[in-house]
Amino acid sequence: MIIGPGSTVIFHFDIKLSDGSAAESTRVHNKPAKLQMGDGSLSPAFEAQLGGMAAGDKRTFTLAPEDAYGEPNPDNIYYVDRSKFSSDAPAKVGMIVGFAMPDGSELPGLIREVVGESVTVDFNHPLAGQTLTFNVEIVQVIN
């Protein structure tokens, strides 16, 4: 079976940054990703690269930021009072912290800066604004 509109795709992927360093991989824990084509969870450009592939196929492709995780949105950067962090887990630059949402889910934010009592938290996807190279291997296609 080949990948087409509405297909369920189980696949492994590796993501590399433009400098060649590894950003993410499903192979680390040997847990492939699962995608329903057309459900909006991945960009149309990413899905277009998968179209026509079949189980066992491999492909490498590069996507510009707008076709991968998008450009960083300045509206996703918040300034939080340092008192919101506990003494057990003080705010430190580079930390990823989960913030509770009203619906009970958790939203990860990256601490970009700590100045005085102000903590800058970035809720953009960590790979936003990056040109990324994807190596994909299709494990299974379900139509």
PDB file of C-alpha atoms in Angstrom:
ATOM      1  CA  MET A   1       0.000   0.000   0.000  1.00  0.00           C
ATOM      2  CA  ILE A   2       1.166   3.500  -0.740  1.00  0.00           C
ATOM      3  CA  ILE A   3       0.545   6.619   1.314  1.00  0.00           C
ATOM      4  CA  GLY A   4      -2.378   8.703   0.109  1.00  0.00           C
ATOM      5  CA  PRO A   5      -5.042  11.024   1.555  1.00  0.00           C
ATOM      6  CA  GLY A   6      -6.436   9.645   4.810  1.00  0.00           C
ATOM      7  CA  SER A   7      -3.762   6.935   5.169  1.00  0.00           C
ATOM      8  CA  THR A   8      -2.497   6.103   8.637  1.00  0.00           C
ATOM      9  CA  VAL A   9       1.295   6.066   8.532  1.00  0.00           C
ATOM     10  CA  ILE A  10       3.654   4.555  11.087  1.00  0.00           C
ATOM     11  CA  PHE A  11       7.173   5.816  10.520  1.00  0.00           C
ATOM     12  CA  HIS A  12      10.545   6.521  12.072  1.00  0.00           C
ATOM     13  CA  PHE A  13      12.118   9.921  11.676  1.00  0.00           C
ATOM     14  CA  ASP A  14      15.331  11.724  12.502  1.00  0.00           C
ATOM     15  CA  ILE A  15      15.522  15.522  12.508  1.00  0.00           C
ATOM     16  CA  LYS A  16      18.788  17.363  11.948  1.00  0.00           C
ATOM     17  CA  LEU A  17      19.481  21.064  12.304  1.00  0.00           C
ATOM     18  CA  SER A  18      21.166  23.025   9.515  1.00  0.00           C
ATOM     19  CA  ASP A  19      24.536  22.554  11.256  1.00  0.00           C
ATOM     20  CA  GLY A  20      24.079  18.761  11.027  1.00  0.00           C
ATOM     21  CA  SER A  21      23.457  18.193  14.724  1.00  0.00           C
ATOM     22  CA  ALA A  22      20.661  15.847  15.789  1.00  0.00           C
ATOM     23  CA  ALA A  23      17.518  17.489  17.145  1.00  0.00           C
ATOM     24  CA  GLU A  24      15.109  14.583  17.568  1.00  0.00           C
ATOM     25  CA  SER A  25      14.713  10.926  16.646  1.00  0.00           C
ATOM     26  CA  THR A  26      12.059   8.262  17.145  1.00  0.00           C
ATOM     27  CA  ARG A  27      14.826   5.658  17.014  1.00  0.00           C
ATOM     28  CA  VAL A  28      16.247   6.650  20.402  1.00  0.00           C
ATOM     29  CA  HIS A  29      13.485   4.716  22.189  1.00  0.00           C
ATOM     30  CA  ASN A  30      12.499   2.666  19.109  1.00  0.00           C
ATOM     31  CA  LYS A  31       9.000   4.178  19.166  1.00  0.00           C
ATOM     32  CA  PRO A  32       7.866   5.112  15.664  1.00  0.00           C
ATOM     33  CA  ALA A  33       5.496   8.027  15.132  1.00  0.00           C
ATOM     34  CA  LYS A  34       1.923   7.590  13.919  1.00  0.00           C
ATOM     35  CA  LEU A  35       0.234  10.049  11.560  1.00  0.00           C
ATOM     36  CA  GLN A  36      -3.196  10.281   9.980  1.00  0.00           C
ATOM     37  CA  MET A  37      -2.635  12.010   6.638  1.00  0.00           C
ATOM     38  CA  GLY A  38      -4.664  15.205   6.411  1.00  0.00           C
ATOM     39  CA  ASP A  39      -5.428  15.533  10.141  1.00  0.00           C
ATOM     40  CA  GLY A  40      -3.441  18.775  10.410  1.00  0.00           C
ATOM     41  CA  SER A  41      -0.915  17.464  12.937  1.00  0.00           C
ATOM     42  CA  LEU A  42       1.949  17.967  10.455  1.00  0.00           C
ATOM     43  CA  SER A  43       2.441  20.596   7.778  1.00  0.00           C
ATOM     44  CA  PRO A  44       1.105  20.046   4.251  1.00  0.00           C
ATOM     45  CA  ALA A  45       4.719  20.282   3.006  1.00  0.00           C
ATOM     46  CA  PHE A  46       5.769  17.418   5.299  1.00  0.00           C
ATOM     47  CA  GLU A  47       2.779  15.300   4.251  1.00  0.00           C
ATOM     48  CA  ALA A  48       3.529  16.009   0.572  1.00  0.00           C
ATOM     49  CA  GLN A  49       6.963  14.424   1.056  1.00  0.00           C
ATOM     50  CA  LEU A  50       5.335  11.228   2.391  1.00  0.00           C
ATOM     51  CA  GLY A  51       2.754  10.915  -0.392  1.00  0.00           C
ATOM     52  CA  GLY A  52       3.343   7.895  -2.634  1.00  0.00           C
ATOM     53  CA  MET A  53       5.779   6.198  -0.247  1.00  0.00           C
ATOM     54  CA  ALA A  54       5.222   2.598   0.915  1.00  0.00           C
ATOM     55  CA  ALA A  55       6.381   0.439   3.832  1.00  0.00           C
ATOM     56  CA  GLY A  56      10.168   0.071   3.752  1.00  0.00           C
ATOM     57  CA  ASP A  57      10.716   3.291   1.767  1.00  0.00           C
ATOM     58  CA  LYS A  58      13.213   5.858   3.033  1.00  0.00           C
ATOM     59  CA  ARG A  59      13.508   9.534   2.109  1.00  0.00           C
ATOM     60  CA  THR A  60      15.564  12.529   3.185  1.00  0.00           C
ATOM     61  CA  PHE A  61      14.205  16.042   2.668  1.00  0.00           C
ATOM     62  CA  THR A  62      14.764  19.543   3.990  1.00  0.00           C
ATOM     63  CA  LEU A  63      11.985  21.929   5.007  1.00  0.00           C
ATOM     64  CA  ALA A  64      12.168  25.682   5.538  1.00  0.00           C
ATOM     65  CA  PRO A  65      10.879  26.953   8.911  1.00  0.00           C
ATOM     66  CA  GLU A  66       7.459  27.902   7.531  1.00  0.00           C
ATOM     67  CA  ASP A  67       6.996  24.334   6.239  1.00  0.00           C
ATOM     68  CA  ALA A  68       8.267  22.632   9.412  1.00  0.00           C
ATOM     69  CA  TYR A  69       7.476  24.119  12.856  1.00  0.00           C
ATOM     70  CA  GLY A  70       6.834  27.661  11.650  1.00  0.00           C
ATOM     71  CA  GLU A  71       8.497  30.917  12.559  1.00  0.00           C
ATOM     72  CA  PRO A  72       8.679  31.935  16.226  1.00  0.00           C
ATOM     73  CA  ASN A  73       5.655  33.987  17.262  1.00  0.00           C
ATOM     74  CA  PRO A  74       6.457  36.928  19.573  1.00  0.00           C
ATOM     75  CA  ASP A  75       2.976  36.520  21.107  1.00  0.00           C
ATOM     76  CA  ASN A  76       4.171  33.173  22.533  1.00  0.00           C
ATOM     77  CA  ILE A  77       6.786  34.846  24.747  1.00  0.00           C
ATOM     78  CA  TYR A  78       5.647  35.686  28.268  1.00  0.00           C
ATOM     79  CA  TYR A  79       7.185  37.424  31.238  1.00  0.00           C
ATOM     80  CA  VAL A  80       6.513  35.627  34.503  1.00  0.00           C
ATOM     81  CA  ASP A  81       7.276  36.773  38.030  1.00  0.00           C
ATOM     82  CA  ARG A  82      10.161  34.837  39.554  1.00  0.00           C
ATOM     83  CA  SER A  83       7.999  34.115  42.632  1.00  0.00           C
ATOM     84  CA  LYS A  84       5.961  31.672  40.478  1.00  0.00           C
ATOM     85  CA  PHE A  85       8.918  29.285  40.633  1.00  0.00           C
ATOM     86  CA  SER A  86       9.652  27.280  43.773  1.00  0.00           C
ATOM     87  CA  SER A  87      12.931  27.264  45.663  1.00  0.00           C
ATOM     88  CA  ASP A  88      13.127  23.528  44.837  1.00  0.00           C
ATOM     89  CA  ALA A  89      12.993  24.334  41.108  1.00  0.00           C
ATOM     90  CA  PRO A  90      14.277  27.887  40.592  1.00  0.00           C
ATOM     91  CA  ALA A  91      14.062  29.441  37.130  1.00  0.00           C
ATOM     92  CA  LYS A  92      17.258  28.814  35.157  1.00  0.00           C
ATOM     93  CA  VAL A  93      18.008  29.762  31.560  1.00  0.00           C
ATOM     94  CA  GLY A  94      17.626  26.744  29.269  1.00  0.00           C
ATOM     95  CA  MET A  95      15.192  24.869  31.515  1.00  0.00           C
ATOM     96  CA  ILE A  96      11.969  23.542  30.026  1.00  0.00           C
ATOM     97  CA  VAL A  97       9.129  23.959  32.481  1.00  0.00           C
ATOM     98  CA  GLY A  98       5.579  22.603  32.220  1.00  0.00           C
ATOM     99  CA  PHE A  99       2.826  25.117  32.925  1.00  0.00           C
ATOM    100  CA  ALA A 100      -0.664  23.902  33.859  1.00  0.00           C
ATOM    101  CA  MET A 101      -3.370  25.025  31.446  1.00  0.00           C
ATOM    102  CA  PRO A 102      -7.014  25.682  32.420  1.00  0.00           C
ATOM    103  CA  ASP A 103      -8.112  22.440  30.695  1.00  0.00           C
ATOM    104  CA  GLY A 104      -5.689  20.396  32.838  1.00  0.00           C
ATOM    105  CA  SER A 105      -3.105  19.848  30.095  1.00  0.00           C
ATOM    106  CA  GLU A 106       0.493  20.956  30.413  1.00  0.00           C
ATOM    107  CA  LEU A 107       2.246  23.410  28.084  1.00  0.00           C
ATOM    108  CA  PRO A 108       6.062  23.324  27.986  1.00  0.00           C
ATOM    109  CA  GLY A 109       7.905  26.616  28.017  1.00  0.00           C
ATOM    110  CA  LEU A 110      11.628  27.302  27.592  1.00  0.00           C
ATOM    111  CA  ILE A 111      13.188  29.772  30.010  1.00  0.00           C
ATOM    112  CA  ARG A 112      15.089  32.222  27.824  1.00  0.00           C
ATOM    113  CA  GLU A 113      16.148  34.863  30.360  1.00  0.00           C
ATOM    114  CA  VAL A 114      16.094  35.591  34.105  1.00  0.00           C
ATOM    115  CA  VAL A 115      16.587  39.252  35.049  1.00  0.00           C
ATOM    116  CA  GLY A 116      15.823  40.388  38.577  1.00  0.00           C
ATOM    117  CA  GLU A 117      12.295  39.209  39.370  1.00  0.00           C
ATOM    118  CA  SER A 118      11.327  38.737  35.701  1.00  0.00           C
ATOM    119  CA  VAL A 119      11.544  35.374  33.932  1.00  0.00           C
ATOM    120  CA  THR A 120      11.148  35.266  30.135  1.00  0.00           C
ATOM    121  CA  VAL A 121       9.362  32.089  29.036  1.00  0.00           C
ATOM    122  CA  ASP A 122       9.140  31.099  25.363  1.00  0.00           C
ATOM    123  CA  PHE A 123       6.178  28.874  24.448  1.00  0.00           C
ATOM    124  CA  ASN A 124       7.177  28.571  20.775  1.00  0.00           C
ATOM    125  CA  HIS A 125       8.130  25.077  19.623  1.00  0.00           C
ATOM    126  CA  PRO A 126      11.896  24.681  20.265  1.00  0.00           C
ATOM    127  CA  LEU A 127      12.446  23.972  16.548  1.00  0.00           C
ATOM    128  CA  ALA A 128      10.444  26.998  15.335  1.00  0.00           C
ATOM    129  CA  GLY A 129      12.486  29.192  12.991  1.00  0.00           C
ATOM    130  CA  GLN A 130      14.833  26.344  12.035  1.00  0.00           C
ATOM    131  CA  THR A 131      15.509  24.872   8.595  1.00  0.00           C
ATOM    132  CA  LEU A 132      15.332  21.138   9.264  1.00  0.00           C
ATOM    133  CA  THR A 133      16.407  17.985   7.458  1.00  0.00           C
ATOM    134  CA  PHE A 134      14.200  14.955   7.989  1.00  0.00           C
ATOM    135  CA  ASN A 135      15.189  11.336   7.408  1.00  0.00           C
ATOM    136  CA  VAL A 136      12.036   9.210   7.331  1.00  0.00           C
ATOM    137  CA  GLU A 137      11.521   5.473   7.064  1.00  0.00           C
ATOM    138  CA  ILE A 138       8.010   4.167   6.527  1.00  0.00           C
ATOM    139  CA  VAL A 139       7.223   1.209   8.788  1.00  0.00           C
ATOM    140  CA  GLN A 140       3.562   0.593   7.903  1.00  0.00           C
ATOM    141  CA  VAL A 141       0.786   2.139   5.806  1.00  0.00           C
ATOM    142  CA  ILE A 142      -2.849   1.507   6.687  1.00  0.00           C
ATOM    143  CA  ASN A 143      -5.471   2.680   4.154  1.00  0.00           C
TER     144      ASN A 143
END
